[in-house]
Coordinates of C-alpha atoms in Angstrom, one line a residue:
X1 CA -1.4 22.5 -14.0
X2 CA 1.0 25.0 -15.4
X3 CA 4.1 24.0 -17.3
X4 CA 6.5 25.4 -14.6
X5 CA 4.7 23.3 -11.9
X6 CA 5.0 20.2 -14.1
X7 CA 8.7 20.9 -14.7
X8 CA 9.4 21.4 -11.0
X9 CA 7.7 18.2 -10.1
X10 CA 9.6 16.3 -12.8
X11 CA 12.9 17.8 -11.6
X12 CA 12.2 16.9 -8.0
X13 CA 11.4 13.3 -9.0
X14 CA 14.7 13.1 -11.0
X15 CA 16.6 14.6 -8.1
X16 CA 15.0 12.2 -5.6
X17 CA 15.8 9.2 -7.8
X18 CA 19.4 10.3 -8.1
X19 CA 19.7 10.7 -4.3
X20 CA 17.9 7.4 -3.6
X21 CA 20.3 5.6 -6.0
X22 CA 23.3 7.2 -4.4
X23 CA 22.1 6.2 -0.9
X24 CA 21.4 2.6 -1.9
X25 CA 24.8 2.3 -3.6
X26 CA 26.4 3.7 -0.5
X27 CA 24.6 1.2 1.8
X28 CA 25.6 -1.6 -0.6
X29 CA 29.3 -0.5 -0.7
X30 CA 29.6 -0.1 3.1
X31 CA 27.9 -3.4 3.9
X32 CA 29.9 -5.3 1.2
X33 CA 33.1 -3.9 2.6
X34 CA 32.1 -4.8 6.1
X35 CA 31.2 -8.3 5.1
X36 CA 34.4 -8.7 3.2
X37 CA 36.5 -7.8 6.2
X38 CA 34.5 -10.2 8.4
X39 CA 34.7 -13.0 5.9
X40 CA 38.5 -12.6 5.5
X41 CA 39.2 -12.6 9.2
X42 CA 36.9 -15.6 9.9
X43 CA 37.9 -17.8 7.1
X44 CA 41.6 -17.7 6.3
X45 CA 41.6 -20.8 4.1
X46 CA 39.4 -19.6 1.3
X47 CA 40.6 -18.0 -1.9
X48 CA 40.5 -14.3 -2.5
X49 CA 37.5 -14.5 -5.0
X50 CA 35.1 -16.3 -2.6
X51 CA 34.9 -13.6 0.1
X52 CA 34.5 -11.0 -2.6
X53 CA 31.6 -12.8 -4.1
X54 CA 30.0 -13.6 -0.8
X55 CA 30.5 -10.0 0.4
X56 CA 28.8 -8.7 -2.8
X57 CA 25.8 -11.0 -2.3
X58 CA 25.5 -10.1 1.4
X59 CA 25.9 -6.4 0.7
X60 CA 23.2 -6.4 -2.0
X61 CA 20.9 -8.3 0.4
X62 CA 21.4 -5.6 3.0
X63 CA 20.7 -2.9 0.4
X64 CA 17.4 -4.6 -0.5
X65 CA 16.4 -4.8 3.2
X66 CA 17.2 -1.1 3.5
X67 CA 15.0 -0.3 0.4
X68 CA 12.2 -2.4 1.9
X69 CA 12.3 -0.5 5.1
X70 CA 12.4 2.8 3.3
X71 CA 9.4 1.7 1.2
X72 CA 7.4 0.9 4.2
X73 CA 8.2 4.3 5.7
X74 CA 7.1 6.0 2.4
X75 CA 3.9 3.9 2.4
X76 CA 3.0 5.0 5.9
X77 CA 3.7 8.6 5.1
X78 CA 1.6 8.4 1.9
X79 CA -1.3 7.0 3.8
X80 CA -1.5 10.2 5.9
X81 CA -1.2 12.7 3.0
X82 CA -4.3 14.4 1.9
X83 CA -6.0 13.3 -1.4
X84 CA -5.9 15.6 -4.5
X85 CA -9.7 15.9 -4.4
X86 CA -9.6 17.2 -0.8
X87 CA -6.9 19.7 -1.7
X88 CA -8.8 21.0 -4.8
X89 CA -12.0 21.3 -2.7
X90 CA -10.3 23.3 0.0
X91 CA -8.6 25.6 -2.6
X92 CA -12.0 26.2 -4.2
X93 CA -13.6 27.1 -0.9
X94 CA -10.8 29.5 0.0
X95 CA -11.2 31.3 -3.3
X96 CA -15.0 31.9 -2.8

């Protein structure tokens, strides 16, 4: 594997990690905001800190469910990808 291929793969991994983190934080923020508005309209007798804490807990739970679903999709996609040995074998046959 050449150095440029390694660098490109590392850069793609870093970019994917950054995008994934941004998406999960966005899901968390949207869901926490949604839960906060629901909690404040449903329960008018609770203090301001309680809906904020509950919304944060519920938002993070929703973000974890999103990550779980995304992980299952990635697992299914990974099961159908060709193995490295098969790729090297086909490259060797095409060069002959």
